[in-house]
mmCIF file of C-alpha atoms and ligand atoms in Angstrom:
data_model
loop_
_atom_site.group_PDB
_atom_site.id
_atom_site.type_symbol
_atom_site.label_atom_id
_atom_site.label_comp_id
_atom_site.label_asym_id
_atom_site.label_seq_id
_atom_site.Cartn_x
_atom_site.Cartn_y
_atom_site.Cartn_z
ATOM 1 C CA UNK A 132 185.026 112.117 -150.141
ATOM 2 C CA UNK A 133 187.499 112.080 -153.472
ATOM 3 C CA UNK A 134 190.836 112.643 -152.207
ATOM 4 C CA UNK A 135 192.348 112.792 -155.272
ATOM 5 C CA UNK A 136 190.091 115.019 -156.717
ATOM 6 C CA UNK A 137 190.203 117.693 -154.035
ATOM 7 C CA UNK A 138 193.632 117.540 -154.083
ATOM 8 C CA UNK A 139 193.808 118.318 -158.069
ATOM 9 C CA UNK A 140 191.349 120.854 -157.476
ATOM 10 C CA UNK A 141 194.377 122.311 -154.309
ATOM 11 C CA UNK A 142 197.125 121.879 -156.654
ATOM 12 C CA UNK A 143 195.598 123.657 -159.503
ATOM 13 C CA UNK A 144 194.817 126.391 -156.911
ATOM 14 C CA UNK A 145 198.208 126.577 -156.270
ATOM 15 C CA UNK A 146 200.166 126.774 -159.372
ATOM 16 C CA UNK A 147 197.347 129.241 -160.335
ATOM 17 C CA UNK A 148 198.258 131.766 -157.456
ATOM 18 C CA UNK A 149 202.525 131.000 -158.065
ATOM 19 C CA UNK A 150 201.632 132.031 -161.575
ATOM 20 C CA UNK A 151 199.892 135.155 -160.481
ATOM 21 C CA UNK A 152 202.418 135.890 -157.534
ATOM 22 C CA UNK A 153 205.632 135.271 -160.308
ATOM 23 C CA UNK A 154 206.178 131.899 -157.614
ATOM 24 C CA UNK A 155 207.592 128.575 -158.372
ATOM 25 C CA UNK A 156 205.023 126.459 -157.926
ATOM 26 C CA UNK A 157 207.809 123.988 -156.733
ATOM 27 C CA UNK A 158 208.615 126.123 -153.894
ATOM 28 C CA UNK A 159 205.067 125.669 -152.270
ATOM 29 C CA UNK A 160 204.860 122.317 -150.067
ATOM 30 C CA UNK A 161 201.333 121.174 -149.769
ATOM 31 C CA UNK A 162 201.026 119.736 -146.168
ATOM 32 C CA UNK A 163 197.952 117.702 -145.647
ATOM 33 C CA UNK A 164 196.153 118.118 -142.039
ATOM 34 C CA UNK A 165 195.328 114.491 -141.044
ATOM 35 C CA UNK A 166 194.483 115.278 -136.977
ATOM 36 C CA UNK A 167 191.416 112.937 -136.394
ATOM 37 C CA UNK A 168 191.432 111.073 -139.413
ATOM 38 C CA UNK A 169 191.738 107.212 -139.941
ATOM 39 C CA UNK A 170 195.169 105.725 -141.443
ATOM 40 C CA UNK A 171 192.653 104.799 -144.399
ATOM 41 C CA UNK A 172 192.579 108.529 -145.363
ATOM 42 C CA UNK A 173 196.208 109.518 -145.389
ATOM 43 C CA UNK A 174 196.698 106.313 -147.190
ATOM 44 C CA UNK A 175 193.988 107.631 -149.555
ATOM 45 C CA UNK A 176 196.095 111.433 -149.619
ATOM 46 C CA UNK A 177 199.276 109.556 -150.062
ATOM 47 C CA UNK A 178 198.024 107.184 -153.024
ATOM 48 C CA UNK A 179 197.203 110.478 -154.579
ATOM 49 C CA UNK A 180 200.582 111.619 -154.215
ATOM 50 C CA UNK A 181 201.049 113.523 -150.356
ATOM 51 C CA UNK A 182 204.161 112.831 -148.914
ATOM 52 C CA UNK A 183 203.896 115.592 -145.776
ATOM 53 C CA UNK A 184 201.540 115.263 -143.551
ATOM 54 C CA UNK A 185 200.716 117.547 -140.111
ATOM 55 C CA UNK A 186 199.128 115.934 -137.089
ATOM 56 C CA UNK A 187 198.821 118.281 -133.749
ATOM 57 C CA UNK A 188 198.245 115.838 -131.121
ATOM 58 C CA UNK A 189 201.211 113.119 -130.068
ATOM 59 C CA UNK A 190 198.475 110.760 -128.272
ATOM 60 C CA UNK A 191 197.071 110.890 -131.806
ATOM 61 C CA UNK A 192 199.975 110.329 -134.019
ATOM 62 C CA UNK A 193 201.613 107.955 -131.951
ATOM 63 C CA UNK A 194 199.012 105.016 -132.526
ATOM 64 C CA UNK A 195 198.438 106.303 -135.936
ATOM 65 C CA UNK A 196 202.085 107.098 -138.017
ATOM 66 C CA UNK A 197 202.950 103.303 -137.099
ATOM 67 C CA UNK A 198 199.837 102.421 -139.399
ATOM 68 C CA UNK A 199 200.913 104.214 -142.029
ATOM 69 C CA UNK A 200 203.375 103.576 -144.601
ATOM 70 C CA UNK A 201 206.700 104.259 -143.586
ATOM 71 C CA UNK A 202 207.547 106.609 -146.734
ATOM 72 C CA UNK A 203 205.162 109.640 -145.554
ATOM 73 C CA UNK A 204 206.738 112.638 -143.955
ATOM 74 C CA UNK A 205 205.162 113.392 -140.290
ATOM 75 C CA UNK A 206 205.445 117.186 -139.095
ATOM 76 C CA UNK A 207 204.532 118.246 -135.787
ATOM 77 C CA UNK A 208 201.801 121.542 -136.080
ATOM 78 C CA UNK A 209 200.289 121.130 -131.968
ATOM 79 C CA UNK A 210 200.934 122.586 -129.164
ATOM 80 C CA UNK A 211 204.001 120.252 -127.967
ATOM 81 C CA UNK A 212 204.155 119.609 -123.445
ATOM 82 C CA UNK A 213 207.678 119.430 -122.410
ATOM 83 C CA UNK A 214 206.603 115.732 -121.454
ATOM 84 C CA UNK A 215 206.032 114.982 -125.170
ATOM 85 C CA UNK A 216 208.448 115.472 -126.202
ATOM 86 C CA UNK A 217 210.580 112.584 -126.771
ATOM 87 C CA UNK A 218 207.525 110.744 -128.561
ATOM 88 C CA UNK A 219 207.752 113.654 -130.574
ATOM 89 C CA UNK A 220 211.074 113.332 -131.571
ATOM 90 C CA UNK A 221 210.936 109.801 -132.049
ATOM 91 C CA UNK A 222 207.822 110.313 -134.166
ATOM 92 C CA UNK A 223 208.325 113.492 -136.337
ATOM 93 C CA UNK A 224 210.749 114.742 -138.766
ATOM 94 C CA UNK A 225 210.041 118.053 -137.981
ATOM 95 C CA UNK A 226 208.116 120.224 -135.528
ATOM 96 C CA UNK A 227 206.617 123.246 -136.503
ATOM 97 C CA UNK A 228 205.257 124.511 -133.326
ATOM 98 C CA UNK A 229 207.798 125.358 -131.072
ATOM 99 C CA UNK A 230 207.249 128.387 -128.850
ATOM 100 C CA UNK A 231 209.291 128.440 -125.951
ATOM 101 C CA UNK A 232 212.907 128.324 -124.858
ATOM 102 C CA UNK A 233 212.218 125.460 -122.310
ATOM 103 C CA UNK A 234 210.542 123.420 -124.463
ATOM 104 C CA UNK A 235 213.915 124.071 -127.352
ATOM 105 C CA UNK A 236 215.837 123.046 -124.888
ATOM 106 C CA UNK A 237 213.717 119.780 -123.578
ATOM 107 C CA UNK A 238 213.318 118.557 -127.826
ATOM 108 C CA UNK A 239 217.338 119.187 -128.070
ATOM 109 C CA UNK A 240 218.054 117.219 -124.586
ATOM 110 C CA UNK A 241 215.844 114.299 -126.264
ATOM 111 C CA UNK A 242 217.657 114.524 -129.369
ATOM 112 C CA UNK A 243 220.899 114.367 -128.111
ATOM 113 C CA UNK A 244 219.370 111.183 -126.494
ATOM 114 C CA UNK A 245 217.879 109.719 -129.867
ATOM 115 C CA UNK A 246 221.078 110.708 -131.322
ATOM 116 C CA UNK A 247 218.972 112.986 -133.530
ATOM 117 C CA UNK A 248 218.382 116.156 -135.318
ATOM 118 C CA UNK A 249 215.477 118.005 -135.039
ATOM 119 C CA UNK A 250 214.594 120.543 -137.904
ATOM 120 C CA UNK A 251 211.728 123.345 -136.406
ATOM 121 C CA UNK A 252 210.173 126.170 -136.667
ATOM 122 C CA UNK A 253 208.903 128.903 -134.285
ATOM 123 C CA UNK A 254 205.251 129.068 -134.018
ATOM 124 C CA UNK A 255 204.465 132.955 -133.839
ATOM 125 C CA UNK A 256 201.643 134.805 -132.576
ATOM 126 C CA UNK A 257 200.984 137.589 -133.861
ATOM 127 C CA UNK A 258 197.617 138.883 -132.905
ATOM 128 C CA UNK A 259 198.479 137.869 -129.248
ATOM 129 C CA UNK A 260 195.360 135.764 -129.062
ATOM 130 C CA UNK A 261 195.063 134.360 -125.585
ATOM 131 C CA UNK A 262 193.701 131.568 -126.884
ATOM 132 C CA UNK A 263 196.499 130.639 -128.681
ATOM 133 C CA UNK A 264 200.007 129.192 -128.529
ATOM 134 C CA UNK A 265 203.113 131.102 -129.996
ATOM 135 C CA UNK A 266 206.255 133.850 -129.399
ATOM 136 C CA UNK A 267 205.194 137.030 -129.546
ATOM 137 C CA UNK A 268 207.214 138.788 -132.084
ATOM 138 C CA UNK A 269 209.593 140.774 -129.311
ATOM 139 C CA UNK A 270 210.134 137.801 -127.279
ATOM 140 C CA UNK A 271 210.840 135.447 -130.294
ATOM 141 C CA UNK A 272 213.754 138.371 -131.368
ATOM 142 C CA UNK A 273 215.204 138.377 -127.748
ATOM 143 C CA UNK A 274 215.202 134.127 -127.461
ATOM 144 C CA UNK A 275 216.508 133.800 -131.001
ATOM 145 C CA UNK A 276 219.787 133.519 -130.646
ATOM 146 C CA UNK A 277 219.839 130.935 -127.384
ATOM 147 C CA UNK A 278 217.374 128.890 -130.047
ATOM 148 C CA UNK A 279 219.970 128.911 -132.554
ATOM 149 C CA UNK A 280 222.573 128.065 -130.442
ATOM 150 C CA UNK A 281 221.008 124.408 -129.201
ATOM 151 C CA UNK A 282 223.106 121.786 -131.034
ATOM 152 C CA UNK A 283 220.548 119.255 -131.932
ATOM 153 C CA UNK A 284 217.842 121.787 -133.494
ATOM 154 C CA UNK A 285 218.368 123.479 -137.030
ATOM 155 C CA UNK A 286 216.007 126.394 -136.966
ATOM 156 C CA UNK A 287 214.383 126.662 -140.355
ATOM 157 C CA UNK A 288 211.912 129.081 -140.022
ATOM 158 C CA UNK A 289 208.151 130.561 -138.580
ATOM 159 C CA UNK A 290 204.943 129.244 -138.772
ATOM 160 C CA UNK A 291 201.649 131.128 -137.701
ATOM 161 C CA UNK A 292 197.859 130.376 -137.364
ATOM 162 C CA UNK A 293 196.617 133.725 -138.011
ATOM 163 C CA UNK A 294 193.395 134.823 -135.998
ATOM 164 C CA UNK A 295 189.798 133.411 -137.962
ATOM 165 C CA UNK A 296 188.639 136.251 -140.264
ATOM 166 C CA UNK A 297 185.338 135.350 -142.451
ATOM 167 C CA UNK A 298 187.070 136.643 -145.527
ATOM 168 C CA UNK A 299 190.691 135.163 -146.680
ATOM 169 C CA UNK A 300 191.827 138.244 -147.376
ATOM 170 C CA UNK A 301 191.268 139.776 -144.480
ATOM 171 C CA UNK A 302 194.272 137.659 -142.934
ATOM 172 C CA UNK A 303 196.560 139.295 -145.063
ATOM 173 C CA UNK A 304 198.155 141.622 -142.769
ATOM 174 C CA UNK A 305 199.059 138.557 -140.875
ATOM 175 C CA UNK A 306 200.650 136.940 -143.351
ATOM 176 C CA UNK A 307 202.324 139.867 -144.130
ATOM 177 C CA UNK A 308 203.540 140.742 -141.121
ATOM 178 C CA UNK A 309 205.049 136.729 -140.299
ATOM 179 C CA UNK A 310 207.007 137.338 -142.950
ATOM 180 C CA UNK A 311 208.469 140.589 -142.119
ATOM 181 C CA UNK A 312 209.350 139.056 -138.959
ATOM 182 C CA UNK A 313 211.160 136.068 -140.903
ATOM 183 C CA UNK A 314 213.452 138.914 -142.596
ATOM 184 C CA UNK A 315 213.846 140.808 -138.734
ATOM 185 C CA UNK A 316 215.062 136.994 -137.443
ATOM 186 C CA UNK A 317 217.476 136.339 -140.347
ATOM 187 C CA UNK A 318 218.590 139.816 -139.994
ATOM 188 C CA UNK A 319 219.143 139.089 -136.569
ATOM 189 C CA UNK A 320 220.899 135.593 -137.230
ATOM 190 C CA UNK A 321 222.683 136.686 -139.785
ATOM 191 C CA UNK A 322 221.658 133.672 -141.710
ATOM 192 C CA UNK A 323 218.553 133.026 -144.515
ATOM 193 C CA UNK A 324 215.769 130.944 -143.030
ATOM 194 C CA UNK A 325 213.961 128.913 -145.772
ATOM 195 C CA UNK A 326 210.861 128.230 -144.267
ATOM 196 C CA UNK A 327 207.645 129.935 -143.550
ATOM 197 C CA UNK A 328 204.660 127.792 -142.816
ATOM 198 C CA UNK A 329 201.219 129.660 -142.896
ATOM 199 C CA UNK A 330 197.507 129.195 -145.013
ATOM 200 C CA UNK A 331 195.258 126.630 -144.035
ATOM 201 C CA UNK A 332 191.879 125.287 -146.142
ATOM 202 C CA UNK A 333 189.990 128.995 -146.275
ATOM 203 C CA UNK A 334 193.426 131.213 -146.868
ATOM 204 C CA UNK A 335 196.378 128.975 -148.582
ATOM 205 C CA UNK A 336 196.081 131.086 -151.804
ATOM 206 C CA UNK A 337 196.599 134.781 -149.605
ATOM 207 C CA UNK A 338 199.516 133.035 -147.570
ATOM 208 C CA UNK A 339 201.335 131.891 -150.544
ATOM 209 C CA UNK A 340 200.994 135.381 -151.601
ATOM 210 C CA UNK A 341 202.354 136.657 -149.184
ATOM 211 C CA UNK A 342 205.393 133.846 -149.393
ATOM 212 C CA UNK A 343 204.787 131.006 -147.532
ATOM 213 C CA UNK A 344 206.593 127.596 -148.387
ATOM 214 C CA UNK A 345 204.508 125.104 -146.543
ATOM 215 C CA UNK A 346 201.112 125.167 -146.702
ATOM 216 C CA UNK A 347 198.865 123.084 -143.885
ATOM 217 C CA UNK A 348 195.697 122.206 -145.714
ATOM 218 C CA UNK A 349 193.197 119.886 -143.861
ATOM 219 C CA UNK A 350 189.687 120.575 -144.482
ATOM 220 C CA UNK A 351 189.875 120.891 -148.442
ATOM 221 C CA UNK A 352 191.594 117.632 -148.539
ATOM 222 C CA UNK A 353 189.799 115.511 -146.442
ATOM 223 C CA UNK A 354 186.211 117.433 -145.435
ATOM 224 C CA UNK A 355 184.535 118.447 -142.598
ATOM 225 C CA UNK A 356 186.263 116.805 -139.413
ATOM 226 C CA UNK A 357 184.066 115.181 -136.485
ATOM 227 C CA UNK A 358 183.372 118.098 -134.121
ATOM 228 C CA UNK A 359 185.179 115.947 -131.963
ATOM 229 C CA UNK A 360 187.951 113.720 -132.519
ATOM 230 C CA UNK A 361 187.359 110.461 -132.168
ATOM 231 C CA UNK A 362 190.649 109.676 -130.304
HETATM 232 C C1 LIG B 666 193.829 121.892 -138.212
HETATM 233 C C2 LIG B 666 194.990 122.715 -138.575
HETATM 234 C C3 LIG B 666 195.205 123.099 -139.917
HETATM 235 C C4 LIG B 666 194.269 122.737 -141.066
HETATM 236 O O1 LIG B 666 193.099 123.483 -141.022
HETATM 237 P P1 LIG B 666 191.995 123.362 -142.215
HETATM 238 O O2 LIG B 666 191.219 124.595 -142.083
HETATM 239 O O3 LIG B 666 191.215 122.128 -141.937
HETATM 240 O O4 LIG B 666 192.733 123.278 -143.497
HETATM 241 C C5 LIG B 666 196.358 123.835 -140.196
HETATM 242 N N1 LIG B 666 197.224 124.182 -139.229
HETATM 243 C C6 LIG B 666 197.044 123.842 -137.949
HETATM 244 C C7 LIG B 666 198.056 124.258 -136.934
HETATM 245 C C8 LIG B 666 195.934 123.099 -137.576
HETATM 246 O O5 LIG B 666 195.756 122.772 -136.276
#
């Protein structure tokens, strides 16, 4: 597995779509997915120049963040327990995944305890998949402003794991449609919220399209994972 060359092969995918879309490629963030992976591969990722990396289990990232070098950039992408969630705080500089009030208001509580910040985002889902985590659009709109309001947490934005299509494109009106409901929020907040995180391995070039700033690529960076992790 060549790291480095798969991620030159991402990055020139991704200044290729800005240029098409009229984007700054500099307004992309590539995030690599590291869930299941050794220490020896983000090292690998971040020798080739990755500085954010996602990891969607705490269990996980708590033996394996202290292995790493201290520079990287951990973001939260799982579905976060209440009980979690001081590791979580402790561990990540941002989570991405945060779809409930309670579980705001447990993250701030810890905070407040860490005498932290916490930047997140609001995981939204929009094809109300069952088997999925996330706000569903209307109740997202109606919690938004008791989100806002917690002291410790800066609300920067959505992030969405679209249902699996076979084609990329096919995802589109997903994309779409998280970011309509990133200008309905602002609107709402009366304030601009930079960040949008959405396009994994098979659809990063449609989501940046469609204007996403962080991109959560795992797969295309590191290969196949194990069918099942090995933690
Ligand atoms: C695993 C995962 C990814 C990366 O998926 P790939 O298809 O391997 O790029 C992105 N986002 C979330 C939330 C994930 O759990």
């Amino acid at each position: 597995m060549d790291i480095a060359a798969n991620l030159k092969m991402i990055q020139h995918r991704i200044v290729a779509v800005c240029e098409r879309a009229g984007r700054d490629p500099a307004t992309v963030t590539l995030m690599a997915v590291s869930k299941t992976h050794p220490p020896e591969m983000v090292q690998a990722a971040a020798n080739a120049g990755i500085t954010h990396f996602g990891e969607n289990k705490v269990q996980e990232a708590k033996s394996k963040i202290p292995q790493c070098s201290g520079k990287l950039r951990w973001h939260f992408i799982g579905h976060l327990q209440s009980n979690k969630a001081r590791d979580a705080v402790e561990l990540f500089e941002m989570i991405q995944s945060v779809d409930s009030l309670p579980l705001a208001q447990e993250i701030n509580k810890r905070c407040e305890q860490a005498g932290k910040r916490m930047p997140i985002l609001l995981e939204v889902n929009l094809a109300g998949e069952a088997s999925k985590f996330g706000y569903a659009p209307e109740r997202l709109l109606a919690e938004l402003t008791d989100l806002n309001a917690l002291p410790r947490l800066e609300v920067q934005g959505l992030m969405t794991v679209p249902p699996w299509k076979p084609v990329a494109e096919q995802v589109r009106p997903f994309f779409r449609e998280a970011r309509e409901l990133k200008q309905r929020c602002e609107d709402a907040l009366g304030a601009p919220l930079p960040q949008l995180s959405m396009g994994m391995s098979g659809d990063f070039e449609v989501a940046i399209e469609e204007g996403a700033t962080v991109v959560r690529v795992g797969t295309a960076l590191f290969g196949e994972r194990a069918r099942r992790p090995s933690q």
